[in-house]
Amino acid sequence: MSPRPPGADLPEHPDLLWRDVEPKASYDVVVVGGGGHGLATAHYLAKNHGITNVAVLEKGWLGGGNMARNTTLIRSNYLWDESAAIYEHALTLWEGLEEDLGYPILFSQRGVLNLAHTLQDVRDSVRRVEANKLNGIDAEWLEPDEVAKVCPIVNTSADIRYPVMGATYQPRAGIAKHDYVAWGLARRADQAGIDLIQDCEVTGFTTSGDRVTGVRTTRGTIATGKVALCAAGHTSVLTDMLGFRVPLQSHPLQALVSELLEPVHPTIVMSNAVHVYVSQAHKGELVMGAGVDSYNGYGQRGAFHVIERQMAAAVELFPVFARAHLLRTWGGIVDVSPDASPVVGRTPYENVYLNCGWGTGGFKATPGIGWCLADTIANDEPHPYVAPFALDRFVTGALVDEHGAAAVAH
Amino acid sequence: MQLISCPWCGPREEVEFSYGGQAHVPYPEDPAALDDEQWAHYVFFRDNTKGRFAERWCHSAGCRRWFNAVRDTATYRFEAVYRPDEPRPVTT
Ligand SMILES: Cc1cc2nc3c(=O)[nH]c(=O)nc-3n(C[C@H](O)[C@H](O)[C@H](O)COP(=O)(O)OP(=O)(O)OC[C@H]3O[C@@H](n4cnc5c(N)ncnc54)[C@H](O)[C@@H]3O)c2cc1C
Ligand SMILES: [Zn+2]
């Protein structure tokens, strides 16, 4: 038998998941940003509203921004009604997204523990559990011995610096494979006829009065009827071009993974006070994140001392991690608003819609915001779930303020 | 971690400093004359420049004094540091 060439036994290269198209001269809707939010908006524009003359413009590659860099935690245990509504809407959509997309997304509902370390933490947490229940969201308060049953590797002994005094638990929370989510959404949007255009940076806008008539890009000017901004950490760069301000500050946010380990960590654990959150990826890496770096930044990297602090917290909470090797770290750029809540909806331009300010927590919202933003664009009227997140709340003072449930400081 | 040059103490490690956001945001001259929109802009809206940005830092674990810096938010490089009563230097 003749020797087989190297690679002959590898599976066939898969079909491409979306067409590689040249931008057309004009579209009904242009979505700026091919992250999860932009792709989900495109998907629901087609699916729920039959709007398919749409382009998603991405300066890099689809799903290569924060979508590729986040730690994929999905939960809806937010304190305030406004946040609970949109995140729970998203969680319900996550529960059916795999069937909707006909594509695996490895959504794994393994629950989340948010630890309490002080008496005030305990009171705030119990309050949040009750608020969640009133909003029909699954939530429980667990005592330390019950925490140890859900996640046996958490150090629940009383003699550590920040003892675990209990935790909130949301069993329906989980993780998903972020790349697959982006690819699944992209594939479906493409099948519906939507153009996904990579390597196409929006560099300016053409306007007529209070309407935008087109977007200038590195691949030419494209006329459009409506524009949706889904550029996460880079939103201010775009709104500066449009000449209006949004109260956002862009910060580096880092994450990291360990080497592959046996399954040891059955759920997600977050801690505000000692400031780390951990889950174990499907393959076995421990995936960890913490808070943002303090300074403004667009560099997609952060400082090492932030990682050091986060590792110290992780080892105190999970002594079993002390010998794990850190494999890689990376950073994304998140857009933080003054009340730690998103900014969605109308802008001073009649046909430009804003979607930003999701900060460190927008992955979990992906299908929910895609759904609501598509509805907002189609009906020229903010969907009820996004209406409370309007830009004018900074003038009226009707702030949402979700620091209470963010579970990471930012 | 990078070294940041405090105008009074010289180069010190980043962990000694805390961040104070955009510099040169003056308190309104005639506060009573501001409408809600103008107050909102004073309280909540700050520039979010990609590139050279004038911002405030405090040498909190050193001399505890505030100072200004021009830093490039894309590279994180400090291009200039100066005292609060000094004008923003021209950086090229
Ligand atoms: C380290 C880290 C951990 C996180 N962990 C979590 C988590 O566990 N759970 C959670 O819910 N959220 C998490 N997040 C937040 C979440 O990733 C973001 O809120 C969310 O991804 C933002 O929406 P998006 O996916 O559309 O953004 P992105 O994926 O960043 O999409 C924006 C896209 O716009 C493109 N773009 C920007 N400017 C232009 C332009 N001028 N022209 C064309 N394209 C442009 C960018 O290249 C980018 O691809 C985390 C973020 C980071 C960085
Ligand atoms: Zn000093």
XYZ file of C-alpha atoms and ligand atoms in Angstrom:
556
model
C 0.000 0.000 0.000
C 1.397 3.378 -0.932
C 1.968 5.823 1.900
C -0.940 8.163 2.505
C -0.184 11.869 2.186
C -0.168 13.847 5.429
C -3.590 15.186 6.251
C -5.432 12.616 4.143
C -7.333 11.337 7.160
C -8.478 14.739 8.328
C -12.171 15.583 7.831
C -13.188 17.684 4.858
C -12.891 21.426 5.278
C -16.395 22.547 6.302
C -18.531 24.604 3.960
C -18.192 28.305 4.527
C -20.807 29.525 6.986
C -21.587 32.737 5.138
C -21.001 34.234 1.694
C -18.146 36.634 1.150
C -19.887 39.474 -0.683
C -19.019 42.866 -2.084
C -21.019 45.643 -0.440
C -24.006 46.805 -2.505
C -24.546 50.517 -3.214
C -27.408 50.756 -0.751
C -29.315 48.922 1.969
C -32.489 49.455 3.984
C -30.522 48.932 7.191
C -26.800 49.060 7.918
C -25.637 47.514 11.184
C -22.220 48.794 12.262
C -20.323 46.075 14.109
C -20.287 42.336 13.525
C -20.179 41.197 17.136
C -22.900 39.167 18.804
C -25.237 42.140 19.101
C -24.947 43.196 15.465
C -25.370 39.633 14.214
C -28.335 38.938 16.511
C -29.981 42.175 15.356
C -29.530 41.073 11.749
C -30.928 37.612 12.515
C -34.095 38.946 14.151
C -34.570 41.666 11.508
C -34.919 38.826 9.022
C -36.708 36.303 11.203
C -39.207 38.510 13.045
C -39.717 41.348 10.580
C -38.833 39.982 7.138
C -36.276 42.783 6.661
C -33.373 41.301 4.709
C -31.947 44.152 2.634
C -29.449 44.566 5.453
C -25.662 44.770 5.709
C -23.597 44.067 8.802
C -20.294 45.953 8.484
C -17.351 44.721 10.514
C -13.956 46.398 10.545
C -12.154 43.188 11.508
C -13.626 39.716 11.364
C -17.083 38.654 12.519
C -17.216 37.975 16.219
C -13.606 39.099 16.704
C -14.264 41.943 19.169
C -15.558 41.476 22.705
C -17.591 38.569 21.384
C -14.377 36.540 21.022
C -12.902 37.787 24.292
C -15.645 37.427 26.869
C -16.022 34.774 29.536
C -19.506 33.778 28.287
C -21.424 33.942 31.557
C -25.172 34.087 31.018
C -27.600 34.908 33.857
C -30.587 37.136 34.520
C -30.434 37.665 38.290
C -30.437 41.458 38.058
C -31.944 43.616 40.776
C -34.050 46.207 38.985
C -37.168 45.465 36.945
C -35.780 47.122 33.800
C -32.639 44.971 33.758
C -34.428 41.825 34.889
C -36.851 42.168 31.974
C -34.282 42.380 29.195
C -31.827 39.846 30.619
C -34.599 37.337 31.363
C -35.977 37.832 27.854
C -32.471 37.024 26.612
C -32.139 33.960 28.847
C -35.444 32.587 27.565
C -34.173 33.039 23.995
C -30.851 31.364 24.875
C -32.855 28.341 25.991
C -34.178 27.886 22.444
C -31.347 29.409 20.410
C -29.714 26.164 19.324
C -32.952 24.973 17.673
C -33.642 28.437 16.265
C -30.219 28.605 14.605
C -29.940 24.924 13.745
C -26.406 25.176 14.990
C -24.696 23.938 18.170
C -23.868 26.656 20.689
C -23.008 24.401 23.672
C -25.349 26.302 25.985
C -24.862 24.690 29.371
C -27.182 25.713 32.204
C -24.938 24.886 35.115
C -26.085 27.647 37.480
C -24.338 30.623 39.032
C -23.387 31.305 42.638
C -22.862 34.941 43.631
C -21.009 34.769 46.932
C -21.626 37.024 49.923
C -18.717 37.784 52.268
C -20.059 40.408 54.663
C -23.298 40.982 56.507
C -24.144 43.774 54.077
C -23.433 41.445 51.131
C -25.842 38.952 52.705
C -28.601 41.526 53.060
C -28.106 42.864 49.521
C -28.085 39.329 48.148
C -31.261 38.264 49.929
C -32.921 41.416 48.679
C -31.871 40.586 45.129
C -33.181 37.015 45.456
C -36.578 38.352 46.529
C -36.581 40.921 43.717
C -35.727 38.167 41.229
C -38.583 35.985 42.483
C -41.035 38.856 42.120
C -39.904 39.107 38.490
C -40.436 35.380 37.924
C -36.707 34.677 37.763
C -35.350 31.530 39.404
C -33.293 32.521 42.449
C -32.440 31.027 45.815
C -30.460 32.049 48.860
C -27.974 29.350 49.947
C -26.244 28.996 53.314
C -22.523 28.120 53.282
C -23.137 24.356 53.673
C -25.505 24.469 50.683
C -22.901 26.424 48.683
C -20.446 23.607 49.398
C -22.937 21.088 48.030
C -23.355 22.986 44.753
C -19.620 23.650 44.345
C -17.491 21.453 46.648
C -14.186 23.153 45.742
C -15.191 26.560 47.133
C -13.414 27.252 50.407
C -16.316 27.659 52.839
C -14.238 27.475 56.014
C -14.874 30.289 58.472
C -11.242 31.223 59.059
C -10.324 32.833 55.766
C -10.022 36.569 55.305
C -13.327 36.908 53.461
C -15.392 33.920 54.635
C -18.266 32.757 52.438
C -21.404 33.745 54.349
C -23.744 32.340 51.714
C -24.620 32.901 48.092
C -27.418 33.619 45.698
C -28.000 30.805 43.242
C -29.626 30.964 39.825
C -29.838 27.393 38.488
C -30.818 28.436 34.915
C -27.669 30.543 34.442
C -24.941 29.079 32.262
C -22.284 29.431 29.621
C -22.258 29.041 25.834
C -19.548 28.708 23.223
C -19.210 32.303 22.063
C -17.631 31.589 18.665
C -20.379 29.130 17.826
C -23.006 31.676 18.818
C -21.481 34.206 16.410
C -21.125 31.638 13.628
C -24.646 30.284 14.130
C -26.171 33.763 14.029
C -24.047 34.713 11.016
C -25.004 31.561 9.125
C -28.731 32.121 9.703
C -28.552 35.820 8.774
C -26.625 34.909 5.636
C -29.185 32.234 4.706
C -31.881 34.902 5.011
C -30.017 36.992 2.418
C -28.316 39.499 4.717
C -24.839 40.651 3.633
C -22.115 40.178 6.240
C -19.149 42.272 5.188
C -15.863 41.875 7.007
C -12.773 44.023 6.714
C -15.060 47.023 6.239
C -14.527 49.835 8.731
C -17.030 52.651 9.027
C -14.958 55.845 8.854
C -17.661 58.499 8.563
C -21.262 59.285 7.704
C -23.070 61.306 5.087
C -26.006 63.243 6.462
C -28.869 65.403 5.323
C -30.412 67.450 8.123
C -31.239 65.119 10.991
C -30.983 61.985 8.842
C -27.993 59.875 7.983
C -28.011 59.046 4.292
C -25.007 56.778 4.099
C -21.922 55.360 5.761
C -18.400 55.984 4.549
C -16.298 52.853 4.800
C -12.891 51.553 3.860
C -14.738 49.800 1.021
C -16.591 52.812 -0.295
C -19.690 54.792 0.622
C -22.877 52.824 1.201
C -26.288 54.498 1.146
C -28.723 53.411 3.822
C -32.212 54.026 5.147
C -31.357 53.260 8.774
C -28.218 52.742 10.839
C -27.812 50.656 13.987
C -24.638 51.188 16.007
C -23.469 47.917 17.589
C -19.798 48.752 18.065
C -19.488 48.110 21.830
C -16.217 49.693 23.110
C -15.773 51.752 19.928
C -19.170 53.448 19.984
C -17.754 56.824 21.062
C -15.480 56.859 18.024
C -18.586 56.609 15.831
C -20.744 59.071 17.773
C -17.847 61.568 17.662
C -18.073 61.316 13.851
C -21.818 61.961 14.083
C -21.300 64.918 16.400
C -23.310 63.803 19.423
C -22.142 62.546 22.795
C -22.955 59.411 24.729
C -21.785 59.122 28.358
C -19.454 56.186 27.825
C -15.932 55.454 28.937
C -14.040 52.649 27.215
C -11.945 50.459 29.484
C -9.781 47.397 29.035
C -11.284 44.258 30.573
C -9.116 41.192 30.878
C -9.773 37.486 31.145
C -7.597 34.408 31.292
C -7.662 30.630 31.109
C -5.766 27.846 32.825
C -4.468 24.674 31.270
C -7.000 21.873 30.715
C -8.085 20.202 33.953
C -10.364 17.334 34.935
C -13.935 18.492 35.529
C -13.698 19.998 39.032
C -15.903 23.053 38.861
C -19.572 22.186 38.235
C -21.084 25.677 38.229
C -20.167 29.369 37.865
C -18.880 31.191 40.928
C -18.728 34.970 41.136
C -17.564 37.122 43.982
C -17.872 40.856 44.175
C -15.892 41.372 47.326
C -12.802 39.308 46.550
C -13.311 40.088 42.912
C -13.005 37.103 40.673
C -15.383 34.915 38.717
C -14.714 31.402 37.525
C -16.277 28.717 35.375
C -14.832 25.635 33.733
C -15.058 25.542 29.962
C -16.370 22.493 28.126
C -12.839 21.310 27.290
C -11.609 21.808 30.867
C -9.917 25.209 31.109
C -10.773 27.337 34.107
C -12.030 30.603 32.639
C -11.598 33.604 34.919
C -12.332 37.277 34.842
C -12.386 40.244 37.179
C -13.037 43.970 36.916
C -11.962 46.558 34.367
C -8.604 48.283 34.401
C -9.174 51.734 35.880
C -7.991 53.899 32.976
C -9.597 54.580 29.607
C -8.145 52.419 26.896
C -8.658 51.062 23.414
C -5.571 48.842 23.307
C -7.267 45.450 23.856
C -4.844 44.631 26.648
C -4.591 45.542 30.313
C -2.151 45.661 33.189
C -0.626 42.654 34.883
C -1.299 43.775 38.451
C -5.031 43.413 37.803
C -4.440 39.764 36.917
C -2.278 39.279 40.007
C -5.054 40.521 42.291
C -7.594 38.363 40.567
C -5.375 35.267 40.922
C -4.866 35.975 44.623
C -8.646 36.072 45.048
C -9.103 32.873 43.055
C -6.575 30.940 45.098
C -8.126 32.064 48.369
C -11.570 30.953 47.249
C -10.394 27.798 45.478
C -7.250 26.466 47.214
C -7.273 23.573 44.722
C -6.248 26.021 41.957
C -2.935 26.901 43.587
C -0.913 24.685 41.249
C -2.890 25.280 38.068
C -0.939 26.859 35.245
C -2.166 29.992 33.592
C -2.191 29.456 29.849
C -3.154 32.734 28.302
C -4.614 36.154 29.071
C -6.242 38.681 26.789
C -8.227 41.881 26.914
C -11.271 43.410 25.303
C -12.553 46.978 25.343
C -15.828 47.531 27.118
C -17.984 50.656 27.128
C -19.034 51.589 30.632
C -21.882 54.018 31.341
C -22.319 56.073 34.536
C -25.174 53.877 35.830
C -23.634 50.566 34.690
C -26.554 49.998 32.345
C -26.812 49.919 28.562
C -27.768 52.858 26.377
C -30.208 51.811 23.670
C -32.625 53.527 21.346
C -32.996 56.873 19.678
C -30.282 59.401 18.867
C -30.412 63.017 17.699
C -30.536 61.512 14.172
C -33.984 60.295 13.217
C -32.771 57.074 11.594
C -29.756 56.165 13.734
C -30.242 53.730 16.621
C -27.845 53.327 19.480
C -26.901 50.082 21.213
C -23.987 50.384 23.597
C -22.925 50.673 27.216
C -23.303 46.957 27.930
C -19.934 47.204 29.611
C -18.687 43.983 31.103
C -21.996 42.143 30.793
C -23.449 42.255 27.297
C -22.777 38.739 26.050
C -25.651 37.359 28.096
C -27.956 39.899 26.461
C -27.025 38.912 22.889
C -30.285 37.325 21.665
C -32.431 39.594 23.830
C -30.958 42.838 22.550
C -30.866 41.544 18.982
C -34.598 40.846 19.278
C -35.456 44.221 20.834
C -33.205 46.303 18.599
C -34.595 44.631 15.464
C -38.081 45.443 16.737
C -37.045 49.036 17.489
C -35.605 49.481 13.990
C -38.557 47.842 12.247
C -41.214 49.860 14.100
C -39.303 53.126 14.589
C -40.318 52.909 18.226
C -38.222 51.655 21.153
C -39.268 48.125 22.170
C -40.694 48.252 25.735
C -37.724 46.263 27.078
C -35.204 48.834 25.813
C -37.263 51.989 26.367
C -35.945 52.470 29.950
C -32.381 52.489 28.597
C -32.817 55.599 26.448
C -30.060 58.191 26.172
C -32.304 60.907 27.647
C -32.334 59.194 31.071
C -29.131 61.065 31.880
C -31.068 64.306 31.525
C -34.339 63.215 33.155
C -32.497 61.433 35.976
C -34.426 58.179 35.473
C -31.259 56.130 35.821
C -31.367 52.348 36.031
C -28.187 51.780 38.074
C -27.366 48.099 37.955
C -24.131 48.192 39.933
C -26.101 46.201 42.486
C -26.214 43.070 40.378
C -23.199 43.452 38.169
C -21.166 41.220 40.478
C -17.957 42.808 39.276
C -16.903 46.312 40.132
C -16.719 48.731 37.266
C 2.866 47.402 34.635
C 4.217 50.728 33.533
C 6.110 53.511 35.243
C 4.238 56.775 35.617
C 6.176 59.975 36.271
C 4.650 61.936 39.118
C 5.574 65.622 38.518
C 6.720 65.810 42.142
C 8.162 62.343 42.872
C 9.415 61.128 39.502
C 8.832 57.671 37.992
C 6.879 55.269 40.181
C 5.031 52.016 39.521
C 1.499 52.191 38.153
C -0.002 50.523 41.248
C 0.808 53.646 43.293
C -1.614 55.739 41.211
C -5.330 56.061 40.821
C -7.210 57.284 37.803
C -9.369 60.397 37.736
C -10.761 60.560 34.206
C -10.815 63.528 31.829
C -8.816 66.629 32.821
C -9.747 70.285 32.359
C -13.474 69.903 33.098
C -14.246 73.186 34.852
C -17.078 73.559 37.340
C -19.827 75.666 35.709
C -19.178 79.379 36.172
C -22.808 80.211 36.809
C -24.351 76.948 38.126
C -27.803 78.426 38.668
C -28.032 79.314 34.978
C -27.664 75.703 33.766
C -30.679 73.767 32.509
C -31.124 70.021 33.065
C -29.426 69.094 29.825
C -26.373 71.223 30.619
C -26.185 69.730 34.121
C -26.433 66.222 32.668
C -23.506 67.002 30.416
C -21.467 68.398 33.279
C -22.200 65.436 35.559
C -22.273 62.425 33.239
C -20.716 63.182 29.858
C -16.964 62.998 29.358
C -14.829 62.693 26.249
C -13.866 59.131 25.366
C -11.079 59.835 22.943
C -9.215 57.131 21.073
C -5.729 58.636 20.906
C -4.214 61.493 22.901
C -6.303 62.235 25.954
C -5.709 64.769 28.742
C -6.643 63.103 32.000
C -6.196 63.269 35.768
C -4.160 60.945 37.919
C -3.515 60.927 41.655
C -0.289 59.659 43.178
C -2.393 58.084 45.921
C 0.238 55.802 47.460
C 2.956 58.493 47.254
C 2.687 62.265 47.642
C -1.125 61.983 47.277
C -1.242 64.920 44.876
C -3.343 65.173 41.716
C -1.711 65.923 38.391
C -2.583 65.822 34.701
C -1.218 63.667 31.926
C -1.553 63.402 28.181
C -1.761 59.706 27.439
C -2.484 57.860 24.224
C -5.492 55.638 24.950
C -4.660 53.344 22.036
C -1.050 52.620 23.067
C -1.357 53.597 26.765
C 1.878 55.621 26.411
C 2.210 58.672 28.648
C 3.307 61.542 26.409
C 3.448 64.230 29.083
C 2.731 64.784 32.769
C 2.114 68.253 34.201
C 0.870 69.991 37.330
C -2.784 71.002 37.649
C -1.977 74.714 37.274
C -0.008 74.169 34.074
C -1.618 74.277 30.618
C -1.917 71.146 28.516
C 1.447 70.775 26.786
C 1.588 70.435 23.044
C 2.534 66.855 22.173
C 3.586 65.864 18.687
C -12.770 39.960 29.034
C -14.244 40.130 28.877
C -15.110 39.310 29.578
C -16.493 39.447 29.442
N -17.292 38.545 30.077
C -18.628 38.599 29.899
C -19.462 37.601 30.471
O -18.995 36.653 31.110
N -20.804 37.711 30.284
C -21.358 38.728 29.581
O -22.571 38.786 29.489
N -20.585 39.664 28.968
C -19.238 39.620 29.109
N -18.434 40.568 28.512
C -19.050 41.690 27.788
C -19.479 41.326 26.378
O -18.422 40.700 25.689
C -19.910 42.595 25.622
O -20.816 43.345 26.388
C -20.602 42.267 24.318
O -19.813 41.360 23.580
C -20.827 43.537 23.505
O -21.567 43.348 22.317
P -20.950 42.800 20.945
O -20.828 41.328 21.129
O -21.732 43.243 19.791
O -19.546 43.566 20.927
P -18.272 43.213 20.036
O -18.109 41.756 19.850
O -17.127 43.986 20.579
O -18.766 43.813 18.643
C -18.526 45.134 18.210
C -17.914 45.028 16.837
O -17.906 46.292 16.225
C -16.768 46.363 15.408
N -16.507 47.775 15.103
C -16.115 48.752 15.959
N -15.955 49.919 15.304
C -16.276 49.682 13.997
C -16.312 50.480 12.817
N -15.967 51.784 12.844
N -16.672 49.898 11.646
C -17.004 48.585 11.603
N -16.977 47.779 12.682
C -16.631 48.314 13.870
C -15.694 45.701 16.256
O -14.592 45.270 15.484
C -16.459 44.556 16.896
O -16.339 43.336 16.202
C -17.029 40.463 28.616
C -16.176 41.298 27.901
C -14.794 41.122 28.003
C -13.889 42.013 27.213
Zn 4.010 61.956 43.812
